[in-house]
Amino acid sequence: TKGNVVAEVLLDKKVSLLEFTFKLKGNVMVTCDRCLDEFSMPVEFETKLFVKFGEENEEQTDEILVLSFSEHEFDLKQYLYEYIHLSLPLRKVHPNDKKGKSLCNKEMLKKLEEHVVHNEDDQIIDPRWDDLKNLLNNN
């Protein structure tokens, strides 16, 4: 909901379609998936959208849209919103500083470490798994 993104939209109007080129660059406030604090994440994204004309409005694919002949305006707000979201990574985590230390909330990192389960039996492997792996290798 917060951010500062510059959107450059280029329109190439052709005889049978409109070709939009979107270039987005800026920063968006996101919630860190590790410590739940907000931070500013840089975003950069480039894509194309093709708009053809037809009898009724229809979205054929993610990149191709059919617009009715009677339409005289095309609203880009929803596409800009979606493209900003597509530019974000699946996992949003604070970056590390120059020394390689996480910039996450120190108190939250301590709490997370308290709840980590350390299992001493991590090295013991059930032999049944090896038999199952052999079945996969034989095929």
PDB file of C-alpha atoms in Angstrom:
ATOM      1  CA  THR A   1       0.000   0.000   0.000  1.00  0.00           C
ATOM      2  CA  LYS A   2       3.028   2.298   0.355  1.00  0.00           C
ATOM      3  CA  GLY A   3       5.821   2.941  -2.049  1.00  0.00           C
ATOM      4  CA  ASN A   4       7.340   5.140  -4.661  1.00  0.00           C
ATOM      5  CA  VAL A   5       7.386   3.554  -8.104  1.00  0.00           C
ATOM      6  CA  VAL A   6       7.898   5.331 -11.403  1.00  0.00           C
ATOM      7  CA  ALA A   7       5.961   3.719 -14.238  1.00  0.00           C
ATOM      8  CA  GLU A   8       6.961   4.393 -17.812  1.00  0.00           C
ATOM      9  CA  VAL A   9       4.252   3.204 -20.206  1.00  0.00           C
ATOM     10  CA  LEU A  10       4.940   3.232 -23.913  1.00  0.00           C
ATOM     11  CA  LEU A  11       2.006   2.825 -26.316  1.00  0.00           C
ATOM     12  CA  ASP A  12       2.612   1.542 -29.821  1.00  0.00           C
ATOM     13  CA  LYS A  13      -0.658   1.926 -31.718  1.00  0.00           C
ATOM     14  CA  LYS A  14      -0.876  -0.462 -34.649  1.00  0.00           C
ATOM     15  CA  VAL A  15      -3.667  -1.079 -37.150  1.00  0.00           C
ATOM     16  CA  SER A  16      -5.167  -4.109 -35.413  1.00  0.00           C
ATOM     17  CA  LEU A  17      -3.909  -3.769 -31.829  1.00  0.00           C
ATOM     18  CA  LEU A  18      -2.367  -1.644 -29.116  1.00  0.00           C
ATOM     19  CA  GLU A  19       0.990  -2.678 -27.674  1.00  0.00           C
ATOM     20  CA  PHE A  20       1.792  -1.363 -24.194  1.00  0.00           C
ATOM     21  CA  THR A  21       5.321  -1.613 -22.795  1.00  0.00           C
ATOM     22  CA  PHE A  22       5.496  -1.181 -19.016  1.00  0.00           C
ATOM     23  CA  LYS A  23       8.743  -0.315 -17.223  1.00  0.00           C
ATOM     24  CA  LEU A  24       8.506   0.000 -13.440  1.00  0.00           C
ATOM     25  CA  LYS A  25      11.266   1.062 -11.073  1.00  0.00           C
ATOM     26  CA  GLY A  26      11.201   2.214  -7.478  1.00  0.00           C
ATOM     27  CA  ASN A  27      10.726   1.095  -3.882  1.00  0.00           C
ATOM     28  CA  VAL A  28       7.775  -0.545  -2.129  1.00  0.00           C
ATOM     29  CA  MET A  29       7.197  -0.972   1.605  1.00  0.00           C
ATOM     30  CA  VAL A  30       6.836  -4.680   2.390  1.00  0.00           C
ATOM     31  CA  THR A  31       6.636  -6.801   5.528  1.00  0.00           C
ATOM     32  CA  CYS A  32       9.682  -8.965   6.230  1.00  0.00           C
ATOM     33  CA  ASP A  33       8.715 -12.646   6.204  1.00  0.00           C
ATOM     34  CA  ARG A  34      11.268 -13.369   8.940  1.00  0.00           C
ATOM     35  CA  CYS A  35      10.831 -10.621  11.555  1.00  0.00           C
ATOM     36  CA  LEU A  36       7.518  -9.004  10.467  1.00  0.00           C
ATOM     37  CA  ASP A  37       8.987  -5.472  10.392  1.00  0.00           C
ATOM     38  CA  GLU A  38       8.353  -3.249   7.376  1.00  0.00           C
ATOM     39  CA  PHE A  39      11.190  -2.264   5.082  1.00  0.00           C
ATOM     40  CA  SER A  40      11.658  -0.641   1.701  1.00  0.00           C
ATOM     41  CA  MET A  41      12.328  -3.142  -1.083  1.00  0.00           C
ATOM     42  CA  PRO A  42      13.569  -2.060  -4.510  1.00  0.00           C
ATOM     43  CA  VAL A  43      11.438  -3.199  -7.466  1.00  0.00           C
ATOM     44  CA  GLU A  44      12.146  -3.277 -11.165  1.00  0.00           C
ATOM     45  CA  PHE A  45       9.910  -4.868 -13.787  1.00  0.00           C
ATOM     46  CA  GLU A  46       9.348  -4.768 -17.522  1.00  0.00           C
ATOM     47  CA  THR A  47       6.573  -6.417 -19.512  1.00  0.00           C
ATOM     48  CA  LYS A  48       4.261  -6.012 -22.496  1.00  0.00           C
ATOM     49  CA  LEU A  49       0.474  -6.023 -22.783  1.00  0.00           C
ATOM     50  CA  PHE A  50      -1.296  -6.469 -26.119  1.00  0.00           C
ATOM     51  CA  VAL A  51      -4.830  -5.132 -26.560  1.00  0.00           C
ATOM     52  CA  LYS A  52      -6.857  -6.384 -29.519  1.00  0.00           C
ATOM     53  CA  PHE A  53     -10.321  -5.253 -30.505  1.00  0.00           C
ATOM     54  CA  GLY A  54     -13.342  -7.546 -30.666  1.00  0.00           C
ATOM     55  CA  GLU A  55     -17.053  -7.863 -29.992  1.00  0.00           C
ATOM     56  CA  GLU A  56     -16.826  -7.952 -26.170  1.00  0.00           C
ATOM     57  CA  ASN A  57     -14.248  -7.419 -23.395  1.00  0.00           C
ATOM     58  CA  GLU A  58     -12.251 -10.567 -22.678  1.00  0.00           C
ATOM     59  CA  GLU A  59      -8.880 -11.498 -21.206  1.00  0.00           C
ATOM     60  CA  GLN A  60      -7.406 -14.178 -23.487  1.00  0.00           C
ATOM     61  CA  THR A  61      -4.094 -14.621 -21.672  1.00  0.00           C
ATOM     62  CA  ASP A  62      -2.044 -12.682 -19.127  1.00  0.00           C
ATOM     63  CA  GLU A  63      -0.506 -10.652 -21.960  1.00  0.00           C
ATOM     64  CA  ILE A  64      -3.417 -10.440 -24.433  1.00  0.00           C
ATOM     65  CA  LEU A  65      -6.633  -8.571 -23.777  1.00  0.00           C
ATOM     66  CA  VAL A  66      -9.624  -8.121 -26.106  1.00  0.00           C
ATOM     67  CA  LEU A  67     -11.357  -4.767 -25.826  1.00  0.00           C
ATOM     68  CA  SER A  68     -14.806  -4.037 -27.214  1.00  0.00           C
ATOM     69  CA  PHE A  69     -15.013  -1.799 -30.301  1.00  0.00           C
ATOM     70  CA  SER A  70     -17.302   0.511 -28.313  1.00  0.00           C
ATOM     71  CA  GLU A  71     -14.651   1.230 -25.619  1.00  0.00           C
ATOM     72  CA  HIS A  72     -12.895   4.582 -25.853  1.00  0.00           C
ATOM     73  CA  GLU A  73     -10.823   4.449 -22.653  1.00  0.00           C
ATOM     74  CA  PHE A  74      -8.533   1.874 -21.114  1.00  0.00           C
ATOM     75  CA  ASP A  75      -7.723   2.016 -17.379  1.00  0.00           C
ATOM     76  CA  LEU A  76      -4.202   0.849 -16.494  1.00  0.00           C
ATOM     77  CA  LYS A  77      -4.485   1.062 -12.667  1.00  0.00           C
ATOM     78  CA  GLN A  78      -5.146  -2.641 -12.066  1.00  0.00           C
ATOM     79  CA  TYR A  79      -2.335  -3.684 -14.422  1.00  0.00           C
ATOM     80  CA  LEU A  80       0.165  -1.372 -12.700  1.00  0.00           C
ATOM     81  CA  TYR A  81      -0.868  -2.765  -9.308  1.00  0.00           C
ATOM     82  CA  GLU A  82      -0.477  -6.372 -10.501  1.00  0.00           C
ATOM     83  CA  TYR A  83       2.870  -5.715 -12.183  1.00  0.00           C
ATOM     84  CA  ILE A  84       4.256  -4.184  -8.980  1.00  0.00           C
ATOM     85  CA  HIS A  85       3.200  -7.325  -7.110  1.00  0.00           C
ATOM     86  CA  LEU A  86       4.752  -9.550  -9.788  1.00  0.00           C
ATOM     87  CA  SER A  87       8.048  -7.699  -9.379  1.00  0.00           C
ATOM     88  CA  LEU A  88       8.270  -8.720  -5.710  1.00  0.00           C
ATOM     89  CA  PRO A  89      10.076 -11.940  -4.776  1.00  0.00           C
ATOM     90  CA  LEU A  90       8.175 -14.786  -3.135  1.00  0.00           C
ATOM     91  CA  ARG A  91      10.204 -14.413   0.048  1.00  0.00           C
ATOM     92  CA  LYS A  92      10.668 -10.857   1.257  1.00  0.00           C
ATOM     93  CA  VAL A  93      13.445 -10.621   3.850  1.00  0.00           C
ATOM     94  CA  HIS A  94      15.567  -7.715   5.071  1.00  0.00           C
ATOM     95  CA  PRO A  95      18.842  -7.482   3.162  1.00  0.00           C
ATOM     96  CA  ASN A  96      22.151  -8.023   4.936  1.00  0.00           C
ATOM     97  CA  ASP A  97      24.468  -5.158   5.846  1.00  0.00           C
ATOM     98  CA  LYS A  98      27.986  -4.769   4.444  1.00  0.00           C
ATOM     99  CA  LYS A  99      29.342  -7.187   7.054  1.00  0.00           C
ATOM    100  CA  GLY A 100      26.815  -9.881   6.085  1.00  0.00           C
ATOM    101  CA  LYS A 101      24.627  -9.483   9.166  1.00  0.00           C
ATOM    102  CA  SER A 102      20.864  -9.477   8.840  1.00  0.00           C
ATOM    103  CA  LEU A 103      19.087  -6.150   9.270  1.00  0.00           C
ATOM    104  CA  CYS A 104      16.045  -7.925  10.748  1.00  0.00           C
ATOM    105  CA  ASN A 105      14.618  -6.976  14.146  1.00  0.00           C
ATOM    106  CA  LYS A 106      17.127  -8.348  16.699  1.00  0.00           C
ATOM    107  CA  GLU A 107      14.481  -9.099  19.336  1.00  0.00           C
ATOM    108  CA  MET A 108      12.412 -11.123  16.886  1.00  0.00           C
ATOM    109  CA  LEU A 109      15.483 -13.084  15.753  1.00  0.00           C
ATOM    110  CA  LYS A 110      16.178 -13.988  19.399  1.00  0.00           C
ATOM    111  CA  LYS A 111      12.579 -15.155  19.849  1.00  0.00           C
ATOM    112  CA  LEU A 112      12.778 -17.264  16.699  1.00  0.00           C
ATOM    113  CA  GLU A 113      16.018 -18.865  17.858  1.00  0.00           C
ATOM    114  CA  GLU A 114      14.367 -19.800  21.160  1.00  0.00           C
ATOM    115  CA  HIS A 115      11.719 -21.783  19.317  1.00  0.00           C
ATOM    116  CA  VAL A 116      14.018 -23.670  16.945  1.00  0.00           C
ATOM    117  CA  VAL A 117      13.906 -27.406  17.579  1.00  0.00           C
ATOM    118  CA  HIS A 118      17.321 -29.039  17.491  1.00  0.00           C
ATOM    119  CA  ASN A 119      17.164 -32.777  16.929  1.00  0.00           C
ATOM    120  CA  GLU A 120      20.191 -34.856  17.944  1.00  0.00           C
ATOM    121  CA  ASP A 121      19.049 -37.725  15.719  1.00  0.00           C
ATOM    122  CA  ASP A 122      19.426 -35.726  12.493  1.00  0.00           C
ATOM    123  CA  GLN A 123      22.313 -37.935  11.390  1.00  0.00           C
ATOM    124  CA  ILE A 124      20.450 -41.233  11.761  1.00  0.00           C
ATOM    125  CA  ILE A 125      18.795 -42.251   8.481  1.00  0.00           C
ATOM    126  CA  ASP A 126      16.111 -44.886   8.391  1.00  0.00           C
ATOM    127  CA  PRO A 127      17.376 -47.699   6.084  1.00  0.00           C
ATOM    128  CA  ARG A 128      13.894 -48.031   4.550  1.00  0.00           C
ATOM    129  CA  TRP A 129      14.459 -44.702   2.806  1.00  0.00           C
ATOM    130  CA  ASP A 130      17.549 -46.100   1.094  1.00  0.00           C
ATOM    131  CA  ASP A 131      15.490 -49.039  -0.206  1.00  0.00           C
ATOM    132  CA  LEU A 132      12.901 -46.639  -1.603  1.00  0.00           C
ATOM    133  CA  LYS A 133      15.608 -44.551  -3.280  1.00  0.00           C
ATOM    134  CA  ASN A 134      16.958 -47.721  -4.921  1.00  0.00           C
ATOM    135  CA  LEU A 135      13.520 -48.365  -6.415  1.00  0.00           C
ATOM    136  CA  LEU A 136      13.568 -44.901  -7.999  1.00  0.00           C
ATOM    137  CA  ASN A 137      17.085 -45.407  -9.362  1.00  0.00           C
ATOM    138  CA  ASN A 138      16.177 -48.725 -10.975  1.00  0.00           C
ATOM    139  CA  ASN A 139      13.470 -47.161 -13.164  1.00  0.00           C
TER     140      ASN A 139
END
